[in-house]
Amino acid sequence: MGIIVQEQEGLFHLQSSGMSYIFQIVNGYPVHVYWGSRLIHRESMTELMVHTPINAGLDRLPQEYPQYGSGDFRNPVYQVELEDGTRITELKYIGYKLIKGKSSLTGLPAVYTEDETEADTLEVELKDAYSGLIVVLSYCIYADRNVIVRSARLCNKGDKQLRLRRALSASVDFPGNRDFEITYLSGAWAREGNITRKGLHQGETRIDSKRGMSSHQMNPFAALVTPETNEYQGEAFGFSLVYSGGFEAVAEVDSFGSTRFSIGINSFDFAWLLSPGEGFQTPETVMVYSGQGLGEMSRTYHRLYRTRLCRGRYRDEERPILVNNWEATYFDFNAEKLISIAEEGAKLGIELFVLDDGWFGKRDSDNSSLGDWYEDRRKLPGGLADVAERINQLGLEFGLWFEPEMISPDSELYRKHPDWCLHVPERRRSEARWQLVLDYTRQDVRDYIYDSLSAIFSSVPVAYVKWDMNRCLTEIGSADLPPERQSETAHRYVLGLYELLERITASFPHILFESCSSGGGRFDPGMLYYMPQTWTSDNTDAVERLKIQYGTSLVYPVSAIGAHVSAVPNHQVGRITPLDFRGDVAMSGNFGYELDLTKFTEEDKVTVKRQIVTYKEIRGLVQSGDLYRLKSPFEGNESAWMFVSDNKEEALVYYFQVMAVPNAPRRFLRLAGLHQELEYEIRPGHSDEQYIYGGDRLMQIGLPIVYEQKDYESGWFRVRALKPTIA
């Protein structure tokens, strides 16, 4: 395993325990050969080499980093404008380098290794002789994961300026004998994580975000799958971009049936000036191969992102159960109201109290004070420190909500620095939620935010931060950039955000940071590098959350999915669902409550205490176990999933029925991920009942499920092996 190079044949074979990725150099061009299940490497691999018709143009070559203007009429991965206005470059191979382990990317988030034996990296150098453009393609392959990580660095080694018009991270040309479908995550605010799947035909299928953020509408992820692919079988080729700004992912089928898939920073309204000696690093793309369906693809992403993307103290720690006051009070609260909620939380066993929006400036609604990061003494006479310390005395940790990337026109900060927002001179400044976006390309803006937040974190015992971003970027221009660099603003904004997050998280490693963007508007791998969990959606309705959490798990680990129990009627859709149902859905993520605990009935309190005790017992398995999706909420009235330990000796099974079914047939839920030769003890929820079933029986026949005749019915099972795992 590792990287095998046959220099005479120009062949590069990247090999993990279960996957091979092969390309070769043909007439100076890196040409894709194979990506899929692991191949045994033999001294002679000539049968794999790409053979093209005599005099065939680049349009017939399956390239690794295709260019524009030299005979390939499909989408290029990069495009450069030269100083003379021409846009033609032709990259040719000049050499390679092998590196043990994996290097970090300067200024960008990236997956990593903890030991160099975990992965090997190949760097392939290409050059355009006319312009002096050098492109270094990076391929990192993990030894024991079916993962290959790709990125590119474009460098100007000439003596004249170059302007990048397009600089994507990766491209793969699949041969014409593949009949692909594409699956991806789409949606909107409060409807994130919808799984879309459709066939590919001649022409382009494009998903993207032009919003300056990864967005609610499209997630920076897509997978190419075969028609027979489902959760358990068939091939899946996943592409996940480690980036938090605008992106594009395009699948293009040509007239010969071959499919080119490319992904990276959105080339719409993008340009980057490269002076002689300067370079540009693309974000990296995490590519996952599965020959065992979408489920195995997801679990590969989950394990990698949970342990080799997320960082810091909370990467491996169990996450606390919290209560957030947002839906309990919105902006209408005072210190005593907060303490009353915290007191009830302490009695119920909650571990963290989070003070959401409205604690700063003169913030009585969402139309003022963003940027004025000092406590409102009208609401908090003793200040944040007083509230935090009183909450700590109750045995709860204290957390705070911020929206540090925004500025309100009605704020002291805006009155002092009206040029600190993204804007174009003499143009209207579009407001959304009565707010503008701070210009994070500017060092002085980032320094102000760092100093403001640091002052609070250094004087208040803050253990958790919810970092929100509630609008997209408009009027994308900067007063701090010259005219020739205005098209760099959107990407520089993201780079500035990453720089600030690196400083803050490094300075305050004890704080658990959670990303939020009106819910899941920036649920992407780039943010997970700095913040190990994300508020999945502002929609807290349990029925809607079945879809949102199920879809999000297609690529993101459960440890990253924030999930709360909220009040009924639900504030987003008005639905009334039982507390048990809401709890079971929320316990399938990072668990918490978002309601007024002081309004619970005695019966509610008994239920909540039981939920909290249960979650403390099971959260290790929920947050770090292998997820198996059993029934899709997108396909019917039922949903189900399970969490399985690494050794397959323990599991949790959750099932949900949305609407009651009259005269329903007998139902069996087929489990997954168990050892077929083991015997398992099954205990339903909090019942003292127990059953013994073989692993083969549970996976082939299934577990009998009995629903009561009522809407919004849920339940769960503990599954434990009766003897150690069979060697």
mmCIF file of N, CA, C and O in Angstrom, residues 601-641:
data_model
loop_
_atom_site.group_PDB
_atom_site.id
_atom_site.type_symbol
_atom_site.label_atom_id
_atom_site.label_comp_id
_atom_site.label_asym_id
_atom_site.label_seq_id
_atom_site.Cartn_x
_atom_site.Cartn_y
_atom_site.Cartn_z
ATOM 1 N N THR A 601 -44.553 20.711 33.008
ATOM 2 C CA THR A 601 -45.407 20.089 34.020
ATOM 3 C C THR A 601 -44.580 19.062 34.793
ATOM 4 O O THR A 601 -43.460 18.707 34.400
ATOM 5 N N GLU A 602 -45.119 18.578 35.881
ATOM 6 C CA GLU A 602 -44.413 17.555 36.648
ATOM 7 C C GLU A 602 -44.197 16.302 35.803
ATOM 8 O O GLU A 602 -43.157 15.649 35.895
ATOM 9 N N GLU A 603 -45.182 15.981 34.976
ATOM 10 C CA GLU A 603 -45.040 14.821 34.094
ATOM 11 C C GLU A 603 -43.925 15.047 33.082
ATOM 12 O O GLU A 603 -43.133 14.145 32.792
ATOM 13 N N ASP A 604 -43.854 16.265 32.543
ATOM 14 C CA ASP A 604 -42.773 16.602 31.605
ATOM 15 C C ASP A 604 -41.410 16.448 32.274
ATOM 16 O O ASP A 604 -40.454 15.932 31.671
ATOM 17 N N LYS A 605 -41.307 16.897 33.500
ATOM 18 C CA LYS A 605 -40.027 16.843 34.207
ATOM 19 C C LYS A 605 -39.558 15.399 34.385
ATOM 20 O O LYS A 605 -38.365 15.103 34.261
ATOM 21 N N VAL A 606 -40.488 14.515 34.668
ATOM 22 C CA VAL A 606 -40.128 13.099 34.795
ATOM 23 C C VAL A 606 -39.577 12.584 33.477
ATOM 24 O O VAL A 606 -38.552 11.879 33.432
ATOM 25 N N THR A 607 -40.241 12.946 32.379
ATOM 26 C CA THR A 607 -39.796 12.509 31.051
ATOM 27 C C THR A 607 -38.422 13.070 30.723
ATOM 28 O O THR A 607 -37.534 12.352 30.235
ATOM 29 N N VAL A 608 -38.227 14.355 30.989
ATOM 30 C CA VAL A 608 -36.956 15.001 30.653
ATOM 31 C C VAL A 608 -35.818 14.444 31.496
ATOM 32 O O VAL A 608 -34.714 14.204 30.985
ATOM 33 N N LYS A 609 -36.051 14.226 32.777
ATOM 34 C CA LYS A 609 -35.012 13.626 33.616
ATOM 35 C C LYS A 609 -34.604 12.267 33.058
ATOM 36 O O LYS A 609 -33.414 11.931 33.025
ATOM 37 N N ARG A 610 -35.586 11.501 32.621
ATOM 38 C CA ARG A 610 -35.284 10.187 32.054
ATOM 39 C C ARG A 610 -34.481 10.329 30.763
ATOM 40 O O ARG A 610 -33.525 9.587 30.520
ATOM 41 N N GLN A 611 -34.865 11.291 29.914
ATOM 42 C CA GLN A 611 -34.123 11.514 28.675
ATOM 43 C C GLN A 611 -32.671 11.878 28.960
ATOM 44 O O GLN A 611 -31.746 11.380 28.307
ATOM 45 N N ILE A 612 -32.470 12.754 29.927
ATOM 46 C CA ILE A 612 -31.114 13.218 30.229
ATOM 47 C C ILE A 612 -30.266 12.092 30.807
ATOM 48 O O ILE A 612 -29.097 11.913 30.420
ATOM 49 N N VAL A 613 -30.833 11.305 31.721
ATOM 50 C CA VAL A 613 -30.103 10.158 32.266
ATOM 51 C C VAL A 613 -29.735 9.194 31.147
ATOM 52 O O VAL A 613 -28.598 8.694 31.061
ATOM 53 N N THR A 614 -30.690 8.939 30.271
ATOM 54 C CA THR A 614 -30.445 8.018 29.161
ATOM 55 C C THR A 614 -29.346 8.534 28.251
ATOM 56 O O THR A 614 -28.427 7.794 27.880
ATOM 57 N N TYR A 615 -29.429 9.818 27.894
ATOM 58 C CA TYR A 615 -28.442 10.339 26.942
ATOM 59 C C TYR A 615 -27.035 10.317 27.537
ATOM 60 O O TYR A 615 -26.064 10.057 26.825
ATOM 61 N N LYS A 616 -26.916 10.574 28.820
ATOM 62 C CA LYS A 616 -25.590 10.512 29.441
ATOM 63 C C LYS A 616 -25.020 9.098 29.365
ATOM 64 O O LYS A 616 -23.800 8.916 29.286
ATOM 65 N N GLU A 617 -25.904 8.099 29.370
ATOM 66 C CA GLU A 617 -25.446 6.718 29.268
ATOM 67 C C GLU A 617 -25.053 6.347 27.841
ATOM 68 O O GLU A 617 -24.125 5.560 27.637
ATOM 69 N N ILE A 618 -25.740 6.922 26.853
ATOM 70 C CA ILE A 618 -25.569 6.454 25.477
ATOM 71 C C ILE A 618 -24.789 7.410 24.585
ATOM 72 O O ILE A 618 -24.430 7.045 23.465
ATOM 73 N N ARG A 619 -24.493 8.640 25.037
ATOM 74 C CA ARG A 619 -23.963 9.643 24.111
ATOM 75 C C ARG A 619 -22.607 9.273 23.532
ATOM 76 O O ARG A 619 -22.280 9.689 22.410
ATOM 77 N N GLY A 620 -21.809 8.500 24.280
ATOM 78 C CA GLY A 620 -20.529 8.074 23.714
ATOM 79 C C GLY A 620 -20.722 7.282 22.440
ATOM 80 O O GLY A 620 -20.004 7.475 21.450
ATOM 81 N N LEU A 621 -21.713 6.382 22.451
ATOM 82 C CA LEU A 621 -21.988 5.566 21.271
ATOM 83 C C LEU A 621 -22.658 6.382 20.176
ATOM 84 O O LEU A 621 -22.344 6.235 18.987
ATOM 85 N N VAL A 622 -23.582 7.268 20.553
ATOM 86 C CA VAL A 622 -24.246 8.111 19.558
ATOM 87 C C VAL A 622 -23.234 9.010 18.853
ATOM 88 O O VAL A 622 -23.246 9.151 17.620
ATOM 89 N N GLN A 623 -22.344 9.615 19.612
ATOM 90 C CA GLN A 623 -21.447 10.611 19.046
ATOM 91 C C GLN A 623 -20.231 10.017 18.346
ATOM 92 O O GLN A 623 -19.622 10.688 17.506
ATOM 93 N N SER A 624 -19.870 8.774 18.657
ATOM 94 C CA SER A 624 -18.673 8.208 18.031
ATOM 95 C C SER A 624 -18.879 6.838 17.410
ATOM 96 O O SER A 624 -17.942 6.279 16.835
ATOM 97 N N GLY A 625 -20.085 6.288 17.497
ATOM 98 C CA GLY A 625 -20.346 4.995 16.874
ATOM 99 C C GLY A 625 -20.529 5.110 15.373
ATOM 100 O O GLY A 625 -20.629 6.202 14.809
ATOM 101 N N ASP A 626 -20.565 3.968 14.719
ATOM 102 C CA ASP A 626 -20.831 3.927 13.278
ATOM 103 C C ASP A 626 -22.333 4.040 13.038
ATOM 104 O O ASP A 626 -23.122 3.291 13.628
ATOM 105 N N LEU A 627 -22.726 4.958 12.176
ATOM 106 C CA LEU A 627 -24.138 5.178 11.873
ATOM 107 C C LEU A 627 -24.572 4.306 10.703
ATOM 108 O O LEU A 627 -23.920 4.288 9.652
ATOM 109 N N TYR A 628 -25.678 3.608 10.891
ATOM 110 C CA TYR A 628 -26.317 2.845 9.812
ATOM 111 C C TYR A 628 -27.727 3.382 9.633
ATOM 112 O O TYR A 628 -28.538 3.349 10.555
ATOM 113 N N ARG A 629 -27.994 3.902 8.445
ATOM 114 C CA ARG A 629 -29.340 4.398 8.146
ATOM 115 C C ARG A 629 -30.187 3.220 7.665
ATOM 116 O O ARG A 629 -29.846 2.554 6.685
ATOM 117 N N LEU A 630 -31.309 2.977 8.345
ATOM 118 C CA LEU A 630 -32.119 1.787 8.077
ATOM 119 C C LEU A 630 -33.367 2.085 7.255
ATOM 120 O O LEU A 630 -33.741 1.305 6.385
ATOM 121 N N LYS A 631 -34.048 3.189 7.553
ATOM 122 C CA LYS A 631 -35.242 3.576 6.804
ATOM 123 C C LYS A 631 -35.194 5.078 6.567
ATOM 124 O O LYS A 631 -34.959 5.844 7.494
ATOM 125 N N SER A 632 -35.462 5.474 5.336
ATOM 126 C CA SER A 632 -35.334 6.878 4.967
ATOM 127 C C SER A 632 -36.642 7.638 5.155
ATOM 128 O O SER A 632 -37.688 7.209 4.646
ATOM 129 N N PRO A 633 -36.601 8.792 5.833
ATOM 130 C CA PRO A 633 -37.811 9.616 5.951
ATOM 131 C C PRO A 633 -38.213 10.249 4.633
ATOM 132 O O PRO A 633 -39.325 10.761 4.511
ATOM 133 N N PHE A 634 -37.327 10.216 3.642
ATOM 134 C CA PHE A 634 -37.650 10.754 2.316
ATOM 135 C C PHE A 634 -38.461 9.766 1.482
ATOM 136 O O PHE A 634 -38.960 10.110 0.418
ATOM 137 N N GLU A 635 -38.585 8.524 1.975
ATOM 138 C CA GLU A 635 -39.200 7.481 1.164
ATOM 139 C C GLU A 635 -40.479 6.909 1.766
ATOM 140 O O GLU A 635 -41.096 6.037 1.159
ATOM 141 N N GLY A 636 -40.881 7.364 2.938
ATOM 142 C CA GLY A 636 -42.085 6.788 3.510
ATOM 143 C C GLY A 636 -42.435 7.386 4.848
ATOM 144 O O GLY A 636 -41.885 8.404 5.277
ATOM 145 N N ASN A 637 -43.330 6.710 5.531
ATOM 146 C CA ASN A 637 -43.893 7.169 6.795
ATOM 147 C C ASN A 637 -43.010 6.818 7.991
ATOM 148 O O ASN A 637 -43.196 7.321 9.080
ATOM 149 N N GLU A 638 -42.027 5.936 7.764
ATOM 150 C CA GLU A 638 -41.166 5.464 8.840
ATOM 151 C C GLU A 638 -39.728 5.917 8.612
ATOM 152 O O GLU A 638 -39.284 6.087 7.473
ATOM 153 N N SER A 639 -39.004 6.075 9.715
ATOM 154 C CA SER A 639 -37.573 6.356 9.676
ATOM 155 C C SER A 639 -36.904 5.492 10.729
ATOM 156 O O SER A 639 -37.501 5.188 11.772
ATOM 157 N N ALA A 640 -35.665 5.119 10.470
ATOM 158 C CA ALA A 640 -34.921 4.344 11.458
ATOM 159 C C ALA A 640 -33.434 4.445 11.172
ATOM 160 O O ALA A 640 -33.014 4.568 10.021
ATOM 161 N N TRP A 641 -32.658 4.403 12.237
ATOM 162 C CA TRP A 641 -31.197 4.366 12.121
ATOM 163 C C TRP A 641 -30.635 3.714 13.363
ATOM 164 O O TRP A 641 -31.328 3.507 14.357
#
